[in-house]
Tab-separated table of C-alpha atoms and ligand atoms in Angstrom:
chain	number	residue	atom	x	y	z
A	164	UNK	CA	-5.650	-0.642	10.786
A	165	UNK	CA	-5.849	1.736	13.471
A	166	UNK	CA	-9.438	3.327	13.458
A	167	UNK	CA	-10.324	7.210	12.921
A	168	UNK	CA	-10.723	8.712	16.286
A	169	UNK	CA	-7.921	6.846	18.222
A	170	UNK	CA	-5.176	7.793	19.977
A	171	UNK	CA	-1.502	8.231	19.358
A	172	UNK	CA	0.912	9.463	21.626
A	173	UNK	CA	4.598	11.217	21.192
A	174	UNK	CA	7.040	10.923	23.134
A	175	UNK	CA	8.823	14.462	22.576
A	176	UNK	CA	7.421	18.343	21.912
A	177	UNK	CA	9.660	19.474	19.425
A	178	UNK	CA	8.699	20.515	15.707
A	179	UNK	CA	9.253	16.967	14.325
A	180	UNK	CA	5.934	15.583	16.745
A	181	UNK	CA	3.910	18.938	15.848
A	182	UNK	CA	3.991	18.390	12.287
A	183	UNK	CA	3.823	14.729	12.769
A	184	UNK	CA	0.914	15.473	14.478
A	185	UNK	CA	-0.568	17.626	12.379
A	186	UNK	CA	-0.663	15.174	9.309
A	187	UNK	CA	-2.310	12.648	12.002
A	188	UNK	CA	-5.167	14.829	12.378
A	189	UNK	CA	-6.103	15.151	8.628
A	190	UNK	CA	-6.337	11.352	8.953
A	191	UNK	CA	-8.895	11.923	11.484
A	192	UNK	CA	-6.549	10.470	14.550
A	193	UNK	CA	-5.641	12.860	17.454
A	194	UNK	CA	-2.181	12.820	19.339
A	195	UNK	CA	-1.247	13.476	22.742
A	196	UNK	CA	2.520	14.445	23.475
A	197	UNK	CA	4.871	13.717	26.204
A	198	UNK	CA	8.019	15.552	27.093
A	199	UNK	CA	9.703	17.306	30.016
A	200	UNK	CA	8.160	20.581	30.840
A	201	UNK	CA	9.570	23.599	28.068
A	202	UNK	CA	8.706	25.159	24.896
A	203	UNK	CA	6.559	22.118	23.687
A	204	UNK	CA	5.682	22.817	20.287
A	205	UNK	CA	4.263	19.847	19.396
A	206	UNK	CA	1.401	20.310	21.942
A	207	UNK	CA	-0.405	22.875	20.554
A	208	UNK	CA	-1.066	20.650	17.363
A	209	UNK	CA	-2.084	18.032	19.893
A	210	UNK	CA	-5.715	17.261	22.423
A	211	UNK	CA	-3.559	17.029	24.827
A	212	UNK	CA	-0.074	17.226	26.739
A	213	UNK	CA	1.952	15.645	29.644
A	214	UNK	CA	4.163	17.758	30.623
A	215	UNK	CA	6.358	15.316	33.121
A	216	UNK	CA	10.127	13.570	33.701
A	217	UNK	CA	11.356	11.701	31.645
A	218	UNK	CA	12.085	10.112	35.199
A	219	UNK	CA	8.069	10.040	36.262
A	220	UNK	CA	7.161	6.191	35.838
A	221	UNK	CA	3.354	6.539	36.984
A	222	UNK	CA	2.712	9.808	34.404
A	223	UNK	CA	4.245	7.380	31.618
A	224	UNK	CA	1.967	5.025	33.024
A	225	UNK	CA	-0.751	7.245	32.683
A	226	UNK	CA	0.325	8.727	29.167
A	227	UNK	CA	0.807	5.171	27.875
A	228	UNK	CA	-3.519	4.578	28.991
A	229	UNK	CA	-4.368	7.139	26.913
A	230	UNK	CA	-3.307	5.961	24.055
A	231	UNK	CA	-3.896	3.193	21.436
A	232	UNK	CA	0.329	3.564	19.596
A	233	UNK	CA	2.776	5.446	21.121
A	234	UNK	CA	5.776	7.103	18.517
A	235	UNK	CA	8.370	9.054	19.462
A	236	UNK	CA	9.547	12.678	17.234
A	237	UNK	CA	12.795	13.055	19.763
A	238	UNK	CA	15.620	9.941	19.726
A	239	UNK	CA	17.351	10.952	22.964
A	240	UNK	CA	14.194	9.753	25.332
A	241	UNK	CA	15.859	7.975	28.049
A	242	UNK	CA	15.281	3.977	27.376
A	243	UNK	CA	13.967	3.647	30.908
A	244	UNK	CA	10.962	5.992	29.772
A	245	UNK	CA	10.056	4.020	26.644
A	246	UNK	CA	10.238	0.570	28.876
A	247	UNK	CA	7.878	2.159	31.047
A	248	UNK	CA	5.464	2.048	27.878
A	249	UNK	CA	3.563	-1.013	27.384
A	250	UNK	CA	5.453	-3.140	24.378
A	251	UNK	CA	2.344	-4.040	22.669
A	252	UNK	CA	1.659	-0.160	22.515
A	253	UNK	CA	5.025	0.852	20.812
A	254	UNK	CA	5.081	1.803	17.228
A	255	UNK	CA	8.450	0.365	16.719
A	256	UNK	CA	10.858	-1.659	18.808
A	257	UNK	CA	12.798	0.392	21.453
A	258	UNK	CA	16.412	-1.425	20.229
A	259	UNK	CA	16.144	1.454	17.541
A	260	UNK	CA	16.314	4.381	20.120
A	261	UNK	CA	19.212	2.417	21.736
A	262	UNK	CA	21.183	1.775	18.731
A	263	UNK	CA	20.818	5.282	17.130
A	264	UNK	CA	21.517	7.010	20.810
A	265	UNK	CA	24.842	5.849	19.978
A	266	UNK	CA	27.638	7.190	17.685
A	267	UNK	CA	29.471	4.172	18.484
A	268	UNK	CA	26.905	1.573	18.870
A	269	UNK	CA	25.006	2.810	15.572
A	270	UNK	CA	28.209	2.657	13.791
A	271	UNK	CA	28.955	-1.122	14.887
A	272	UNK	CA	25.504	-1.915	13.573
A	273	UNK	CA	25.425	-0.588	10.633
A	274	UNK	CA	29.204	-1.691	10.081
A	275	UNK	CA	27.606	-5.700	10.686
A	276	UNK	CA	25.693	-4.903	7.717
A	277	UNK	CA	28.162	-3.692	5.397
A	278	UNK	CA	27.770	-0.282	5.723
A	279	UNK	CA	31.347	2.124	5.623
A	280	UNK	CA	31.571	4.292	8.082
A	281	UNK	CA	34.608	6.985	8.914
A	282	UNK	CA	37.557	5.270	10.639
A	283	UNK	CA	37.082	5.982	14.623
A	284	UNK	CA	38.175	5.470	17.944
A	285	UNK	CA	36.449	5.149	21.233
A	286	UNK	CA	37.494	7.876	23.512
A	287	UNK	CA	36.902	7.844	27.620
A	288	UNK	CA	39.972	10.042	28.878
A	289	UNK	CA	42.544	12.169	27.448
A	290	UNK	CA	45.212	9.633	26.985
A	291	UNK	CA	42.664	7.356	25.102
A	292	UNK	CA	42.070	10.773	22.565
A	293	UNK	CA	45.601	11.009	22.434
A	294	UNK	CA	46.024	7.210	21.308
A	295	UNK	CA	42.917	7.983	18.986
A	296	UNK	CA	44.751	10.890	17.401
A	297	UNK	CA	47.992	8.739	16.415
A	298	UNK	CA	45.803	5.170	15.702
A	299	UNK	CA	43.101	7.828	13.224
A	300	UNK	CA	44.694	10.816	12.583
A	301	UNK	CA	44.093	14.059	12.145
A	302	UNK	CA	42.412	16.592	10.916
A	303	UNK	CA	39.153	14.781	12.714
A	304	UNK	CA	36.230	15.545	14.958
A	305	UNK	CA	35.898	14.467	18.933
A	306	UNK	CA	32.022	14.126	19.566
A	307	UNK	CA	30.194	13.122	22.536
A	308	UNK	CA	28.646	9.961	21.929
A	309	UNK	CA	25.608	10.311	23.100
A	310	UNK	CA	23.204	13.349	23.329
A	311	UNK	CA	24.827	15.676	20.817
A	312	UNK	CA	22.467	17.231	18.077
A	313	UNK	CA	22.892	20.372	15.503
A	314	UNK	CA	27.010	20.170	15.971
A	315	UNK	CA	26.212	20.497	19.474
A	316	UNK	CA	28.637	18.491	21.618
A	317	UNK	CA	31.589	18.245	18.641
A	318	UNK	CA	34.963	20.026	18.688
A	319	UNK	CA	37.073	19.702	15.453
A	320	UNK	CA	40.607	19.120	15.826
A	321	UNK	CA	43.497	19.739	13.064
A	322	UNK	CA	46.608	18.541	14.462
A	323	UNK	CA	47.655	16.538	17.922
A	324	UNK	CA	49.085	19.729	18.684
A	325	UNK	CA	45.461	21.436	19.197
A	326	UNK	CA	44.226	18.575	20.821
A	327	UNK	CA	46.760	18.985	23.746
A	328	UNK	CA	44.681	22.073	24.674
A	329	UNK	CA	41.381	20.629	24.785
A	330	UNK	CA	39.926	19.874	27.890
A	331	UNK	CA	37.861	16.378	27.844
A	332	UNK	CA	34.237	16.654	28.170
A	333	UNK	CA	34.072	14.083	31.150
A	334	UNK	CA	32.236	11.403	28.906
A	335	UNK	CA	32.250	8.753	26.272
A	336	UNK	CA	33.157	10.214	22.839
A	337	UNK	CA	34.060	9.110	19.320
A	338	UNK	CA	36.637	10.782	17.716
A	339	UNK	CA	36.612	10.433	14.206
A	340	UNK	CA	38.444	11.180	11.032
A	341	UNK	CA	37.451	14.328	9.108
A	342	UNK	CA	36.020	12.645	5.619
A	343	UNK	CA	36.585	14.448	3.028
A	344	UNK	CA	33.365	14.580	1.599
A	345	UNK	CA	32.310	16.147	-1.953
A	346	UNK	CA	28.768	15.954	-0.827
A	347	UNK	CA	26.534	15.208	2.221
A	348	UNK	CA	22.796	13.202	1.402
A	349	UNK	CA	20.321	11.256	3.267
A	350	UNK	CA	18.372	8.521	2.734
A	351	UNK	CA	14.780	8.117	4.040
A	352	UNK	CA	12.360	5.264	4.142
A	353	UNK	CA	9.309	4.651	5.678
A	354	UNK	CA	8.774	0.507	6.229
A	355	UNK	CA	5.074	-0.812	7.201
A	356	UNK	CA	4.531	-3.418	10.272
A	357	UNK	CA	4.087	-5.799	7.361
A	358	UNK	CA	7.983	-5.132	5.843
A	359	UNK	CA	7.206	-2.965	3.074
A	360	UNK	CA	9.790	-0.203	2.412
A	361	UNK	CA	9.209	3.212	-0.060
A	362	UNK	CA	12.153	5.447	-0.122
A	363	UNK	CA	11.936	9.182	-0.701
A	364	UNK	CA	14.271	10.756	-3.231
A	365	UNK	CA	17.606	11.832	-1.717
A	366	UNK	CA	18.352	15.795	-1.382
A	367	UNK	CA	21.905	17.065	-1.379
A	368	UNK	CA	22.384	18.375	2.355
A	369	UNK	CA	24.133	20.970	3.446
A	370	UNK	CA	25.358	21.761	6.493
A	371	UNK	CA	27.147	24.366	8.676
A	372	UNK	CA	28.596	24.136	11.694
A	373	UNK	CA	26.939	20.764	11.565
A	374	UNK	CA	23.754	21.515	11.319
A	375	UNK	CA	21.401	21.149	8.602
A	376	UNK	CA	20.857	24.662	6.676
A	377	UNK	CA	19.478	23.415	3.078
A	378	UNK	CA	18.391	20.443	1.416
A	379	UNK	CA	18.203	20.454	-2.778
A	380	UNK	CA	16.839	18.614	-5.139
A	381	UNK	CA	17.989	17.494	-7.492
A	382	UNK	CA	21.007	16.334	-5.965
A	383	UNK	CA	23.312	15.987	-8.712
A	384	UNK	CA	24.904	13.132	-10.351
A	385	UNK	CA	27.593	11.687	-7.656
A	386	UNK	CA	24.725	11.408	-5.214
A	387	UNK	CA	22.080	9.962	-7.409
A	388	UNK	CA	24.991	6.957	-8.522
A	389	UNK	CA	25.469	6.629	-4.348
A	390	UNK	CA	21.700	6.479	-3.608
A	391	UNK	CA	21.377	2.745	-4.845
A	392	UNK	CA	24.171	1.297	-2.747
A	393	UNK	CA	22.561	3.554	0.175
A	394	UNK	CA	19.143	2.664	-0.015
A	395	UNK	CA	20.196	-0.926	0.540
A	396	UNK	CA	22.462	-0.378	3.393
A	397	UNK	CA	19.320	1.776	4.691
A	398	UNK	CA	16.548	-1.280	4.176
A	399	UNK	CA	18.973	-3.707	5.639
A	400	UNK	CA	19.374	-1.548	8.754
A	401	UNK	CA	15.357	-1.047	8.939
A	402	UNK	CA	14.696	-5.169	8.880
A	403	UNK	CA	17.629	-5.835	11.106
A	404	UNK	CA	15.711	-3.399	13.615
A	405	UNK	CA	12.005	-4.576	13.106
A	406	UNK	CA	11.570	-0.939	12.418
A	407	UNK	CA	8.489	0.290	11.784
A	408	UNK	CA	8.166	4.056	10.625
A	409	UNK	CA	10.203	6.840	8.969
A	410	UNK	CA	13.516	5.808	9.554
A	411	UNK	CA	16.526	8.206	8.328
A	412	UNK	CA	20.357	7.356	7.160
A	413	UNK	CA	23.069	10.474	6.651
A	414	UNK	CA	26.140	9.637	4.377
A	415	UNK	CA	29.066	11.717	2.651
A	416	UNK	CA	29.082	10.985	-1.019
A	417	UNK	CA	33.080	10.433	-1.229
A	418	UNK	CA	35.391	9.067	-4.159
A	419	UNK	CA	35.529	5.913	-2.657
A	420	UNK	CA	31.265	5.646	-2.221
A	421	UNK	CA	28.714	6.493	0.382
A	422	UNK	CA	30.342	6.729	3.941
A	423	UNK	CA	27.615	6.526	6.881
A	424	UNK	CA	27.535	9.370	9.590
A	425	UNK	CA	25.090	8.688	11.606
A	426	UNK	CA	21.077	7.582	11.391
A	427	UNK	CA	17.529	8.857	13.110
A	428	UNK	CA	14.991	6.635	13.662
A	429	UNK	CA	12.828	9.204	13.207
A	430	UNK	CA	11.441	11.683	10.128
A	431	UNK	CA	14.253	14.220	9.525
A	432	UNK	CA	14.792	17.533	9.005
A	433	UNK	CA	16.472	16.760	5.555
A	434	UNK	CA	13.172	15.473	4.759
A	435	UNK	CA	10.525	18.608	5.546
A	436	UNK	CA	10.880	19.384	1.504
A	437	UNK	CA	8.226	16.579	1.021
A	438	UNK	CA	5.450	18.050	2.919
A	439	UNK	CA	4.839	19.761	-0.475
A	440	UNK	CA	7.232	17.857	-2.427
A	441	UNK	CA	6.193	14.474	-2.824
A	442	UNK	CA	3.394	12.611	-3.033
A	443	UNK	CA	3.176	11.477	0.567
A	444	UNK	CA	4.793	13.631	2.984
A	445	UNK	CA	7.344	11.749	5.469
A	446	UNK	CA	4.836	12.691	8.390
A	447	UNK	CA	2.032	11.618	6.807
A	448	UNK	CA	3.748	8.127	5.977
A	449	UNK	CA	4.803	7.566	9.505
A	450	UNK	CA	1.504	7.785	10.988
A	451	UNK	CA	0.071	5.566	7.946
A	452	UNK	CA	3.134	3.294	9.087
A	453	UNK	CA	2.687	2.544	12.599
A	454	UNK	CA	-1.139	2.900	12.304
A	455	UNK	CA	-1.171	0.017	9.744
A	456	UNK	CA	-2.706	2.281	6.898
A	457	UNK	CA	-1.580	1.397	3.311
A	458	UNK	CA	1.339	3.720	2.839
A	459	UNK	CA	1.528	6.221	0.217
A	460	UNK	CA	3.638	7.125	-2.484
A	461	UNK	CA	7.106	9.135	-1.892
A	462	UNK	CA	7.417	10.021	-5.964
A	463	UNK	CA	8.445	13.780	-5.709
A	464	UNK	CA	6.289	16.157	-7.454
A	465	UNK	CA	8.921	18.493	-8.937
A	466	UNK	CA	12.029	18.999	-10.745
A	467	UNK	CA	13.375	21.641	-8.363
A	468	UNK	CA	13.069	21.585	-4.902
A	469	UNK	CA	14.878	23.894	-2.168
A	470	UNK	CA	14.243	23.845	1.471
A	471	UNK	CA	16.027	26.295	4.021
A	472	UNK	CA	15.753	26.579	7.670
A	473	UNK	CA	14.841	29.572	9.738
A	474	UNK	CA	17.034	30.072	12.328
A	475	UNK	CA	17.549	32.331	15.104
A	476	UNK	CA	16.342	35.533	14.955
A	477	UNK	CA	15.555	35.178	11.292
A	478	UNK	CA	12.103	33.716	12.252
A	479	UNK	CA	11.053	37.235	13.328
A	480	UNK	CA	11.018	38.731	9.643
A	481	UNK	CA	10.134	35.553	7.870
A	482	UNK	CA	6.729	36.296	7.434
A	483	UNK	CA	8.529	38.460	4.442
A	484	UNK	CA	9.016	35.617	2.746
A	485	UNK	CA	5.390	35.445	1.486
A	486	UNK	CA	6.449	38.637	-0.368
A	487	UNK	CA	8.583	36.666	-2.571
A	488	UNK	CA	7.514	35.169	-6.094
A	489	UNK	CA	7.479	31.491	-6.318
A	490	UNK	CA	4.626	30.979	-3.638
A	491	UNK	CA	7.204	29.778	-1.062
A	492	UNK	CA	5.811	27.580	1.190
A	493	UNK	CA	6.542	28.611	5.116
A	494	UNK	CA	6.225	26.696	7.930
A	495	UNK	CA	6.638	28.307	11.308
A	496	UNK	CA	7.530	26.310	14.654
A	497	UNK	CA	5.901	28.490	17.138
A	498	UNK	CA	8.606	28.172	19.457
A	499	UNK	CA	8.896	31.137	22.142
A	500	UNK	CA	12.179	32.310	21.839
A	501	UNK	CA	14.437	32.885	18.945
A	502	UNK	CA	17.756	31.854	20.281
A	503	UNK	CA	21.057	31.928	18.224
A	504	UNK	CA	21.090	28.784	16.405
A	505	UNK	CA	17.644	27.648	17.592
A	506	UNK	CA	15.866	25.878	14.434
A	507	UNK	CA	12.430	27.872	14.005
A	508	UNK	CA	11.138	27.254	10.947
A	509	UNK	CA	11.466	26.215	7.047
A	510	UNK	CA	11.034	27.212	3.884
A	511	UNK	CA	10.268	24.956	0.640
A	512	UNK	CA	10.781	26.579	-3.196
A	513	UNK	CA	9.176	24.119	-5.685
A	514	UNK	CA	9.297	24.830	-8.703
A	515	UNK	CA	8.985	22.466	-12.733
A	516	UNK	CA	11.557	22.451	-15.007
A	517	UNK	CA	10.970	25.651	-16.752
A	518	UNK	CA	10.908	27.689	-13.887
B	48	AMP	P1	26.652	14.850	12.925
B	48	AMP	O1	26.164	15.513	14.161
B	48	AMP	O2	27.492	13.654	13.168
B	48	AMP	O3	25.538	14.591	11.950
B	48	AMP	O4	27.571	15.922	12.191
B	48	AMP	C1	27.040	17.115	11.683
B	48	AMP	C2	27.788	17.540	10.456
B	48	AMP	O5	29.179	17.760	10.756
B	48	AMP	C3	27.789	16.524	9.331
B	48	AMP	O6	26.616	16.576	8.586
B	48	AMP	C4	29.015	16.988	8.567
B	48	AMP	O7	28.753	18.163	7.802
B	48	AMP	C5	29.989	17.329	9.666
B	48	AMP	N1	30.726	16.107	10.074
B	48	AMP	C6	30.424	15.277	11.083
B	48	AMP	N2	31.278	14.243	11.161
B	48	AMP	C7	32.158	14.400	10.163
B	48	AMP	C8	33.301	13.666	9.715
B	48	AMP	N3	33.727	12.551	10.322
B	48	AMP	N4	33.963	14.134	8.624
B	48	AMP	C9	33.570	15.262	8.007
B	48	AMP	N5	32.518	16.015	8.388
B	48	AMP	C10	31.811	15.602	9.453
């Protein structure tokens, strides 16, 4: 067990590390971040902040000194960065970040396992997309495959018709087939250095224009019977990986069962309901994780739960919200600018059954 008063250091300064490192502190630990310079979020919850390249092998060097476990809140830091860590200092095994950097790596691995995923194609020019498009079909989705986040880096395409018009991005995609989905969930587990693995109840997600806008609980009755089937798909993935953490899997609840999307080896946006919702929150559990505390429990806490994002320019009124009966429970990102799509914030209804 780490002891009260070390160190732990993220690498990324986004919302995830902030409130990752804000549970941290209640434990009595303090953080340090590390990210590119920008609207670091995370460092205001934290003693202190690199602000450096991803590139800059003796400030990683220097970051890595400080610190006695070294996370990560962001999954797209470059793999030469986290080799310039120390192994013995890493929370979890890097091979996560490289699989999950990966639409079509993480859907190979997960595929070894037995997990479904939508029928796709590998895509480097526009003759391979047009191959894709006859081998897959259509209506389906071109994405980048790596580096895309929040439907960023994803064009839908209906026919081959519309694809003709598209001009490539210049870099290895996945196109895949558009699944038709009657629901979207996640499933998220937290697994201790010693191989134990507690899952958190599964929300219904919803998204649009692929990002995450609401997560509900509870999530209905075709995604509770695809939860089981998930879960073990989920703890296979987190042995195969020597993961050690909160570790998140996305799926469409479909006709034919739970079809995997994509994963984050990382706590999750679809999971910010159980700050307040659960016994343990998912922050809380990943520090407990990868600081070899005894983990705590993920039983949720209500019947109803309902958590929204802020977004854009939304953030600026949403003090409002503490207006509103049901003590809503706001959490605000801090972040400098409130750009059009930019996630700023959440919100989290509980409520019991009555209510
Ligand atoms: P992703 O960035 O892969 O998580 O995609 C974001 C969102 O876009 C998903 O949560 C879905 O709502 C939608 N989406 C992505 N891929 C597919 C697909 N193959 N079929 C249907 N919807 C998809």
């Amino acid at each position: 067990m780490l002891p009260p008063g070390s160190t732990i250091g993220i690498l990324g300064g986004g919302q995830l590390g902030r409130m990752m490192a804000m549970a941290a502190l209640q434990l009595g630990y303090r953080c340090i971040a590390y990210a590119p310079p920008g609207d670091n979020v995370a460092a205001e919850a934290c003693a202190d902040v690199f602000e450096n390249g991803w590139d800059d092998r003796p400030a990683l060097a220097a970051f890595a000194a400080k610190c006695d476990v070294v996370t990560w809140e962001f999954e797209n830091v470059p793999l030469a960065a986290v080799a310039a860590i120390p192994a013995d200092r890493l929370a979890c095994p890097a091979r996560a970040l490289e699989v999950a950097q990966d639409r079509l790596k993480e859907k190979g691995f997960v595929a070894q396992l037995g997990g479904v995923a939508a029928p796709h194609a590998r895509v480097d020019s526009e003759d391979d997309l047009l191959r894709a498009l006859e081998r897959v079909g259509t209506p389906g989705i071109l994405k980048t495959a790596r580096d895309g986040y929040d439907g960023k880096g994803q064009w839908r395409i209906a026919s081959a018709q519309e694809a003709k018009g598209l001009r490539f991005p210049g870099k290895t995609c996945i196109y895949e087939g558009l699944v038709d989905f009657a629901a979207e969930f996640s499933v998220i587990l937290v697994r201790s250095r010693k191989g134990e693995v507690r899952f958190w109840d599964s929300t219904a997600n919803r998204h649009e224009g692929g990002m995450l806008v609401q997560s509900l609980l509870p999530a209905g009755a075709l995604i509770a019977a695809q939860v089981p089937a998930a879960r073990e798909l989920a703890a296979r993935t987190a042995q195969a990986l020597g993961y050690v953490g909160v570790l998140t899997l996305e799926f469409f609840a479909t006709n034919q069962g739970p079809v995997f999307n994509e994963m984050a080896p990382r706590v999750h946006n679809s999971g910010h309901w159980t700050i307040e919702g659960a016994a343990t929150s998912q922050f809380e559990n990943h520090v407990r994780a990868i600081c070899d505390l005894p983990l705590g429990g993920t039983a949720t806490r209500f019947a109803h739960i309902d958590m929204r994002n802020i977004v854009g320019e939304d953030a600026l009124t949403a003090h409002q919200i503490l207006a509103e009966p049901g003590e809503p429970h706001l959490h605000l990102y801090g972040k400098r600018e409130a750009r059009e799509g930019r996630k700023m914030g959440h919100v989290t209804r509980v409520g019991h059954a009555a209510e």
